Short mmCIF file of C-alpha atoms in Angstrom, two decimals:
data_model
loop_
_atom_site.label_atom_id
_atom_site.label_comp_id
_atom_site.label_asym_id
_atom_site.label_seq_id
_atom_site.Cartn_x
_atom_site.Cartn_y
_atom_site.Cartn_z
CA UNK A 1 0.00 0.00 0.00
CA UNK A 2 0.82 3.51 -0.43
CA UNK A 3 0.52 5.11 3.27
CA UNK A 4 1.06 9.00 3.85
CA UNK A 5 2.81 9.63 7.58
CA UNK A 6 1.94 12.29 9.21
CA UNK A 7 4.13 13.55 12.42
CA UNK A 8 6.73 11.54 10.78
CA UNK A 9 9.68 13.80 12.28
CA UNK A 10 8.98 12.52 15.59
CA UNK A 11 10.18 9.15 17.38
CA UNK A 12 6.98 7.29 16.77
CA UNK A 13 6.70 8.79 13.53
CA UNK A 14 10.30 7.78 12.67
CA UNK A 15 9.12 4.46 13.88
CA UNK A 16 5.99 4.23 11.71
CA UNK A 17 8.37 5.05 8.52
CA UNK A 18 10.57 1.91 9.08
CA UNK A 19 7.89 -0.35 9.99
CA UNK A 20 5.91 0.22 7.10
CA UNK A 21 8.89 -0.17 4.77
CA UNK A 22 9.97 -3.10 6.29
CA UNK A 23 6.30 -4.43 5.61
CA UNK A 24 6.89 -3.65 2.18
CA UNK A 25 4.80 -0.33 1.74
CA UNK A 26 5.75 2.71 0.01
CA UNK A 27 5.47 5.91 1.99
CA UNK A 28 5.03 9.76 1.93
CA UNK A 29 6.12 11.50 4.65
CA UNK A 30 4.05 15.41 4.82
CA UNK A 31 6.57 17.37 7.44
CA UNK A 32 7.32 20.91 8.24
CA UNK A 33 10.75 19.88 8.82
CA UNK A 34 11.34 17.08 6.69
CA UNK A 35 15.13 17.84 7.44
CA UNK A 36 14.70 16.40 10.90
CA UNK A 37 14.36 12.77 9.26
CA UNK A 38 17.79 10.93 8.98
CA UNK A 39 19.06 9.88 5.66
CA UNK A 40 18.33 6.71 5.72
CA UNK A 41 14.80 7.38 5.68
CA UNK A 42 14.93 10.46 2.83
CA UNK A 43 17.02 8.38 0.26
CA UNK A 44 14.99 5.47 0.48
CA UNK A 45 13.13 5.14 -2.91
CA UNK A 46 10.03 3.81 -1.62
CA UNK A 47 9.37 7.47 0.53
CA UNK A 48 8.57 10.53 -0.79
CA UNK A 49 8.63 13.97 1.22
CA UNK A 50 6.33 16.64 0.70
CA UNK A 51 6.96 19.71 2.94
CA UNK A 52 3.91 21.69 4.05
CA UNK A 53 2.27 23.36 6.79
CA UNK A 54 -0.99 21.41 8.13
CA UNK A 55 -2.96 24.38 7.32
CA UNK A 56 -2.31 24.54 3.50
CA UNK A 57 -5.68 22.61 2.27
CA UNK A 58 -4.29 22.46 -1.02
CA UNK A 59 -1.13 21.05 -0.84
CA UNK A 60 -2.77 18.31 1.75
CA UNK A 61 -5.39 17.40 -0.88
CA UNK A 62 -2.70 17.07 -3.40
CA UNK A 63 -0.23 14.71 -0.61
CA UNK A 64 -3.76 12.59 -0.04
CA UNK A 65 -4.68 11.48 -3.35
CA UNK A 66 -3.34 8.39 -4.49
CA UNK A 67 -2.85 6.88 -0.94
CA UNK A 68 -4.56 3.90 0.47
CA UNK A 69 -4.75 4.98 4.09
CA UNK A 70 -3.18 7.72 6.50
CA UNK A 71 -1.20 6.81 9.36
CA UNK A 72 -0.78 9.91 12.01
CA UNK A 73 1.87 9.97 14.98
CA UNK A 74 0.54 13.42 15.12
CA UNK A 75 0.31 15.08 18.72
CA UNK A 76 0.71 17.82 21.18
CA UNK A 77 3.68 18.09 23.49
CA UNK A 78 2.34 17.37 26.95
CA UNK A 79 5.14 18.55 29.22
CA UNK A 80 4.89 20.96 31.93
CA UNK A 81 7.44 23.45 29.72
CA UNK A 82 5.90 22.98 26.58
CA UNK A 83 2.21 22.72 27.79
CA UNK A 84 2.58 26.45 29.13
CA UNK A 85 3.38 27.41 25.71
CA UNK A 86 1.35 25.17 23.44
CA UNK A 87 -1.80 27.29 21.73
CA UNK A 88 -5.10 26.94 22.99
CA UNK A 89 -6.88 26.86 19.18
CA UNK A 90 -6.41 23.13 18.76
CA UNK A 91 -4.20 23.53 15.64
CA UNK A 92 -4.03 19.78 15.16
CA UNK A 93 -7.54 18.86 15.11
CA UNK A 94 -7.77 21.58 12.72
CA UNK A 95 -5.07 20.18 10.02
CA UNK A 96 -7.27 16.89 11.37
CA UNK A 97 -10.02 18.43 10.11
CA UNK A 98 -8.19 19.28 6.45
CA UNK A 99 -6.63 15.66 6.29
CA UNK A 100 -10.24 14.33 6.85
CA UNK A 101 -12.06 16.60 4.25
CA UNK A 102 -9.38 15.83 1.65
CA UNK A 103 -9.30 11.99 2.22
CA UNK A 104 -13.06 12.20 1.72
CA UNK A 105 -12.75 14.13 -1.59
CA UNK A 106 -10.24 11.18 -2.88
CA UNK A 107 -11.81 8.20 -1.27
CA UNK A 108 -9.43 7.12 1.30
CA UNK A 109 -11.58 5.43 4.00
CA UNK A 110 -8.44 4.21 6.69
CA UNK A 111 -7.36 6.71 9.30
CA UNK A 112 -5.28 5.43 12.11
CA UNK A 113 -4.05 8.02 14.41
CA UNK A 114 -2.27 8.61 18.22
CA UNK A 115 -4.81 9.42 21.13
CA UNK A 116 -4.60 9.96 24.57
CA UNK A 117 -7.14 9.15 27.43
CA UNK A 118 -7.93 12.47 27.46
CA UNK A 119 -10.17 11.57 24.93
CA UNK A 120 -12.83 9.40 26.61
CA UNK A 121 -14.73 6.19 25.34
CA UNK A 122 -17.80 4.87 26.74
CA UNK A 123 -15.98 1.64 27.40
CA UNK A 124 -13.93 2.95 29.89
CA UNK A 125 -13.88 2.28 33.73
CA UNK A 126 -12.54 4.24 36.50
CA UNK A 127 -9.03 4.60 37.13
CA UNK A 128 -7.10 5.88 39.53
CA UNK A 129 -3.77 6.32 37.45
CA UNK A 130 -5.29 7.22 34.48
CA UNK A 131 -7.46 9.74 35.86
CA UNK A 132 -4.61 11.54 37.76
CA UNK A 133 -2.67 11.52 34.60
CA UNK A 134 -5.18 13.17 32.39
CA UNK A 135 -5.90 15.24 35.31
CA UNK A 136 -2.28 17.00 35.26
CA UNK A 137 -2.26 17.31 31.53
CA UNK A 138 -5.76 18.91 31.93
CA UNK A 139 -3.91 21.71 34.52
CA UNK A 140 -0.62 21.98 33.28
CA UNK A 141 -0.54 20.93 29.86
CA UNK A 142 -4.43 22.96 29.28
CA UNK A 143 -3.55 23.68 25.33
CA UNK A 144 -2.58 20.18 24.71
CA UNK A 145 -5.93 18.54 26.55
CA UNK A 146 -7.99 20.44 24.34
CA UNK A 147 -6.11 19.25 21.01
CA UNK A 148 -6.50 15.56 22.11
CA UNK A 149 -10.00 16.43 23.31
CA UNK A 150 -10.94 18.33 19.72
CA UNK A 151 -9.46 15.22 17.22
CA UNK A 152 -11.47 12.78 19.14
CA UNK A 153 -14.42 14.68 18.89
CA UNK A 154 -13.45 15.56 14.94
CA UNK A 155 -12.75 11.99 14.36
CA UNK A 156 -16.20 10.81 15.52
CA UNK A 157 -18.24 13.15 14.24
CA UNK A 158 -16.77 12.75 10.89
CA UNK A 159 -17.02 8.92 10.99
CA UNK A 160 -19.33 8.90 8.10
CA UNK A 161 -16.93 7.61 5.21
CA UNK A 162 -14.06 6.52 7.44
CA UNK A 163 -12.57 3.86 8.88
CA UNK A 164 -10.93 5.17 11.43
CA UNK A 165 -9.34 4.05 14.78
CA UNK A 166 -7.96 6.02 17.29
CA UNK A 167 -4.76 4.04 19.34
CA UNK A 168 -4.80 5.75 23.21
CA UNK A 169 -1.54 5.55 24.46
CA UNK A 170 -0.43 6.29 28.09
CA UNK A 171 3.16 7.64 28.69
CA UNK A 172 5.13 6.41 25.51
CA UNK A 173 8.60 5.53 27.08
CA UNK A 174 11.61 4.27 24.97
CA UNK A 175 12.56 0.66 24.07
CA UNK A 176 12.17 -2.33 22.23
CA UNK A 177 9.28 -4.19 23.74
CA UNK A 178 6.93 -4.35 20.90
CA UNK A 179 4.41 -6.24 23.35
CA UNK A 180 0.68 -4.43 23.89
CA UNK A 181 -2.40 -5.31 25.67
CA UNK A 182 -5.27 -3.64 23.89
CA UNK A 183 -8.31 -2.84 25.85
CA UNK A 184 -9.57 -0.35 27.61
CA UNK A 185 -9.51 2.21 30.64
CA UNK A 186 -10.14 0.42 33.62
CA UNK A 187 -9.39 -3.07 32.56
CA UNK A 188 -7.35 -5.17 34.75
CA UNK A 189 -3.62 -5.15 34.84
CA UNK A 190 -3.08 -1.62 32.47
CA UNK A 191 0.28 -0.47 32.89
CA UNK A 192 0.10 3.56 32.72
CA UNK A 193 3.25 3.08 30.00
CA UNK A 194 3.75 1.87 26.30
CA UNK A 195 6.83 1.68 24.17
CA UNK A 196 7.39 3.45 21.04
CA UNK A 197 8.35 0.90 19.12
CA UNK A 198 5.15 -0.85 20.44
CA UNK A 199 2.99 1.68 19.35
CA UNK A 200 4.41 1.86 15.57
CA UNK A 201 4.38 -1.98 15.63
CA UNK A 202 0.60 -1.93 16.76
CA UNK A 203 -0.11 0.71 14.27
CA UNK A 204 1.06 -1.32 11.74
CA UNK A 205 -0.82 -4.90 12.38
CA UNK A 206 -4.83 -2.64 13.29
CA UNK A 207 -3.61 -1.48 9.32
CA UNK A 208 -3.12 -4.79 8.03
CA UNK A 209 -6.02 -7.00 10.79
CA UNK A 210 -8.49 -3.78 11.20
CA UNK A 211 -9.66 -5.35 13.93
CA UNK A 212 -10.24 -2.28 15.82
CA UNK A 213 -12.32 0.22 13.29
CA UNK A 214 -14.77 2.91 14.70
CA UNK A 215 -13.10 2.22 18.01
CA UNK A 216 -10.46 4.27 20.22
CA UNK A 217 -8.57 1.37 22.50
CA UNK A 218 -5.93 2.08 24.74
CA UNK A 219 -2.93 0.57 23.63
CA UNK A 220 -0.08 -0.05 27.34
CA UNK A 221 2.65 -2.56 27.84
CA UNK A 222 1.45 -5.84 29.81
#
């Protein structure tokens, strides 16, 4: 398949790129700093870069047609520093909002894209951990909440014409473990943490198994 990236300049993005290739898919990457990526990624012949800004609506039309689904690592920084900082006008959901429009316009139905538990699900439980920790992004990370808060709502009120899933991940944490439990809040035994390279890995088998379409799971480490 031909899969566009999006946040591909990131760890889990960078991830993403090199799990899809090894799975045999060609890739373009849509950056605003497509020099971040290493080499090794840019001179591969099965990715092409297109630089742009998530609100040029043209150039994103133009970067969706011809792919077969849209993978996103896309997501607001949800540290204490950069929280302060972060805008409060949900800029992602609105390139969200672009990507969506312009994948309906060319018929691309899959959409799988990073969530947090700040975006709820009616198949959650109560949690003590995971309340807390969408409690202290909700005060110190304000800006970011309300991103996560505004693609979930996006997502699901443009489900008409998608197949999307949205994969809720905890505190992504570095190293190899490519092991998940998939579930949601609440469930027994959820670990507050998930790999990277878990994540991408996960992203990678919903694309090829769909077994989780129209549905946000949270994705943690056993």
């Amino acid at each position: 398949m031909k899969l566009l990236i999006l946040g591909a300049t990131g760890p889990c993005g960078q991830l993403l790129i090199q799990d899809a290739l090894a799975a045999g898919h060609s890739v373009v990457v849509f950056a605003r700093s497509p020099q971040k990526l290493p080499e090794s990624i840019t001179s591969n012949p099965a990715v092409t870069v297109v630089q742009g800004q998530l609100t040029d609506a043209e150039l994103i039309s133009k970067t969706v047609a011809g792919v077969h689904a849209v993978l996103s690592a896309l997501g607001p920084p949800v540290t204490v520093t950069s929280g302060l900082t972060y805008p409060s006008d949900t800029p992602i959901a609105k390139g969200y909002a672009l990507v969506i429009d312009a994948m309906k316009r060319h018929g691309v139905r899959r959409l799988i894209l990073l969530g947090t538990t700040s975006i709820k699900d009616a198949n959650d439980h109560f949690s003590v951990v995971f309340k807390t920790l969408v409690a202290g992004v909700g005060v110190f990370a304000h800006g970011a909440y309300k991103d996560f808060v505004a693609i979930g709502e996006l997502v699901r009120s443009e489900s008409v014409g998608l197949d999307w899933t949205i994969g809720r991940v905890p505190v992504l944490t570095s190293g190899e473990d490519k092991s998940v439990v998939v579930g949601y809040v609440g469930d027994k035994h959820r670990k507050p943490v998930l790999t990277r390279t878990a994540f991408a890995s996960w992203v990678l088998e919903e694309l090829e198994k769909g077994e989780w379409v129209g549905k946000a799971p949270l994705i943690t480490s056993p």
